[in-house]
Protein backbone atom coordinates (compact mmCIF):
# COMPACT_ATOMS: atom_id res chain seq x y z
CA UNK A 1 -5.10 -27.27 -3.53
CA UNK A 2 -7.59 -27.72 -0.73
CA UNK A 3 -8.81 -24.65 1.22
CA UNK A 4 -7.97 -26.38 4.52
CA UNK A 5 -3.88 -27.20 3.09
CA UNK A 6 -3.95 -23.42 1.25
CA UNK A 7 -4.87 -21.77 5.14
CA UNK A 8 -2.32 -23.45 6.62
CA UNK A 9 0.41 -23.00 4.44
CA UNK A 10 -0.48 -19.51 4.19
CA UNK A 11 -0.95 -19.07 8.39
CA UNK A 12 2.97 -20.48 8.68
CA UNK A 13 3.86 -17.01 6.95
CA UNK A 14 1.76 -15.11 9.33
CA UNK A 15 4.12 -12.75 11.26
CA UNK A 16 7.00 -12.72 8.70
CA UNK A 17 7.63 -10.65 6.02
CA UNK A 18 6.92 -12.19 2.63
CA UNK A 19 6.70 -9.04 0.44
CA UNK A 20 9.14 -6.42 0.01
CA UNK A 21 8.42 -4.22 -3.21
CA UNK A 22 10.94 -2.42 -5.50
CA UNK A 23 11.39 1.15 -4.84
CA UNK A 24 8.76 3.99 -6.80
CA UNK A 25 8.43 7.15 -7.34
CA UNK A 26 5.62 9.62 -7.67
CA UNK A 27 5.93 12.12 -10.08
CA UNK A 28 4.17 15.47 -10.03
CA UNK A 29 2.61 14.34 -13.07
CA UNK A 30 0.87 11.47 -11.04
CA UNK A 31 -0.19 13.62 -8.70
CA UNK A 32 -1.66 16.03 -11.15
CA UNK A 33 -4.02 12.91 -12.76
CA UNK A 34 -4.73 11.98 -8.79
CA UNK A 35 -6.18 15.81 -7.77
CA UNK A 36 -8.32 15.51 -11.22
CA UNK A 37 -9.96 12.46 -10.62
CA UNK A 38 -10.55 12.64 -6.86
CA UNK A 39 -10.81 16.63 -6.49
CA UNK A 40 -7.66 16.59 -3.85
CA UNK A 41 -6.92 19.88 -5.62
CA UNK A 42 -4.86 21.00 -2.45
CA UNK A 43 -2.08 23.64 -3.42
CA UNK A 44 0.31 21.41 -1.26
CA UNK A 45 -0.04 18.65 -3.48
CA UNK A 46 -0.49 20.49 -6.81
CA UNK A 47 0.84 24.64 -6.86
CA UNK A 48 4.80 23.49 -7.21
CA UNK A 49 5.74 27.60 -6.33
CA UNK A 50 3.74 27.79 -3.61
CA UNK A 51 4.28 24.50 -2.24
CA UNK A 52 8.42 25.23 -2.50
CA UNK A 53 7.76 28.22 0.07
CA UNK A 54 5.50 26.16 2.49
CA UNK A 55 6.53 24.07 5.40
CA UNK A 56 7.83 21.19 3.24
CA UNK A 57 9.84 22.39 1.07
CA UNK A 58 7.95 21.30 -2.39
CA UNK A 59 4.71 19.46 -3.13
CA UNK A 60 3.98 16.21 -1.24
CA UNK A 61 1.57 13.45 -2.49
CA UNK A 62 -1.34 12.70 -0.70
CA UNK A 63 -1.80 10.93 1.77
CA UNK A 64 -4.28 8.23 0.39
CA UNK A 65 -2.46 8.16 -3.55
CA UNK A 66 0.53 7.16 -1.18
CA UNK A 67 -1.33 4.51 0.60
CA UNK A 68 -2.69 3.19 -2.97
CA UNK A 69 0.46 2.99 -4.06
CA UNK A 70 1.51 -0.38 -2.94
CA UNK A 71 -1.07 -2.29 -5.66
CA UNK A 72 1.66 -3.23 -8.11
CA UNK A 73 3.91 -4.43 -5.45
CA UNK A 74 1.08 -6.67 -3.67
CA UNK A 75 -0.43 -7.28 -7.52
CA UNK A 76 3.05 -9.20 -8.71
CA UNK A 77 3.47 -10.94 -5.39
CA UNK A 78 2.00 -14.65 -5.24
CA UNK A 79 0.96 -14.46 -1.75
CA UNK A 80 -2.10 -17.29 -2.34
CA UNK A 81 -0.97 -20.07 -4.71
CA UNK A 82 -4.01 -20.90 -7.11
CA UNK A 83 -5.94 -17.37 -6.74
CA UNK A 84 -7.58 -16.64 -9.79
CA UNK A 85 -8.31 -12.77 -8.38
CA UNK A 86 -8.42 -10.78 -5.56
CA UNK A 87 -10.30 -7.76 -4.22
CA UNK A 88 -9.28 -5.06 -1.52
CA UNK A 89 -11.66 -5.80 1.09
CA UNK A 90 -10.72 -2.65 3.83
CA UNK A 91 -8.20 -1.06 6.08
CA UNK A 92 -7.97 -0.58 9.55
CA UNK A 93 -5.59 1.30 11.39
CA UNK A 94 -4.52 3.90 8.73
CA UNK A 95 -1.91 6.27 9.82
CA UNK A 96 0.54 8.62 7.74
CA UNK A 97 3.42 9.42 10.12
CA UNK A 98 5.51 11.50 7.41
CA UNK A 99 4.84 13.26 4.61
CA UNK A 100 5.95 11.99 1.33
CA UNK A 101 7.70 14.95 -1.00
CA UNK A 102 6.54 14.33 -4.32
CA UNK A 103 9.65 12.08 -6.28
CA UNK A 104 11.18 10.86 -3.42
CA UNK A 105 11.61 7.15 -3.48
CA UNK A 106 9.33 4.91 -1.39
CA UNK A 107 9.19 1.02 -1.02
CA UNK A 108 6.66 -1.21 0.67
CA UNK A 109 6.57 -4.21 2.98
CA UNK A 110 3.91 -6.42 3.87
CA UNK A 111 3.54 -8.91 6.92
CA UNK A 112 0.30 -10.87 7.04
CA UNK A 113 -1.25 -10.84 10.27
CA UNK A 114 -3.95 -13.06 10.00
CA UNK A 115 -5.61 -15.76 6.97
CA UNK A 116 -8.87 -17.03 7.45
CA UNK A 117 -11.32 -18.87 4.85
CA UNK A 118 -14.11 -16.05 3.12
CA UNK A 119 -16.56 -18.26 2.10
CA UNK A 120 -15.67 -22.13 0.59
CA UNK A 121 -13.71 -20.75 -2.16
CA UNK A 122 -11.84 -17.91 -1.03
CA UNK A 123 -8.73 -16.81 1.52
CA UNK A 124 -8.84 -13.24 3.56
CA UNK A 125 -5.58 -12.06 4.46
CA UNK A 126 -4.96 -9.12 7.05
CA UNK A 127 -1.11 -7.39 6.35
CA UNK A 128 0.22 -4.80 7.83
CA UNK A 129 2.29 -2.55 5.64
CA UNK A 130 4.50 -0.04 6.25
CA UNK A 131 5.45 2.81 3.00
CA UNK A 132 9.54 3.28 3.48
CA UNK A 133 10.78 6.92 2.83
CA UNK A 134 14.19 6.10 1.20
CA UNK A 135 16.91 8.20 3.87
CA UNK A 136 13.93 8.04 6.43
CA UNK A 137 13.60 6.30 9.63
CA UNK A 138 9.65 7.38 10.17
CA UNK A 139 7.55 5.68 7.34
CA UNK A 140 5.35 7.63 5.02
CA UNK A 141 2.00 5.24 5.92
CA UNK A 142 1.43 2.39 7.88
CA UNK A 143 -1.56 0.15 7.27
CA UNK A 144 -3.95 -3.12 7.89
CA UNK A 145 -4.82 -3.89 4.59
CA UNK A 146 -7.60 -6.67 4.31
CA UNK A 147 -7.57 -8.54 0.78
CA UNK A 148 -9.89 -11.55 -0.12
CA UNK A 149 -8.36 -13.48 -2.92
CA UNK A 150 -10.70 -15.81 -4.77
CA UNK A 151 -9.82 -19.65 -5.80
């Protein structure tokens, strides 16, 4: 498909929401692997007795493992017919309004704000996303995410 017909397909869906992942859960166990490989060794996210007498109640996942957590929701969505990859190319706007206790369901959605071209052979697209709490009405992290997908 031609980049020109591929933008404006993909501008009609600006504003609407195209993406709406399955609920997940983070496990402790997930959160254990995430403190070893980044060093977030915080005894709010890892020390489970502790963490049960602090101000939430039990250990909460981090703020940035929850933000990561929407790449196999965006990963199995086909938001740019004919992309043959895509990279994460920033954020902007980054907030985490809730904290996220670790197992309790969450669920993303994803608008796209803006699609321009990247180059002659590639599509940027700016979403906002917002992390769901399941039982919440205040999200657990709302985003700009700015992918590049590649034709």
């Amino acid at each position: 498909m031609p980049l020109e017909q591929l933008l404006t397909g993909l501008e009609a869906k600006v504003g609407t929401e195209i993406i709406v992942g399955d609920w997940i859960t983070i496990t402790q166990e997930q959160v254990g692997a995430w403190a070893e490989a980044t060093g977030d060794n915080q005894w709010i996210h890892v020390d489970v007795e502790r963490a049960t007498a602090g101000p939430y109640g039990g250990t909460i996942v981090p703020g940035m493992q929850v933000l990561a957590s929407f790449y196999p929701a965006l990963s199995r969505a086909s938001l740019v017919p004919g992309a043959t990859g895509g990279v994460i190319y920033g954020y902007n706007r980054i907030r985490w309004p809730s904290a996220t206790r670790v197992g309790t369901p969450l669920r993303h959605q994803f608008v796209p704000q803006s699609v321009e071209a990247a180059g002659e052979d590639g599509v940027q697209v700016t979403m906002g996303i917002t992390v769901e709490i399941e039982g919440e009405t205040r999200p657990a992290c709302v985003a700009e995410i700015i992918a590049r997908y590649f034709l």
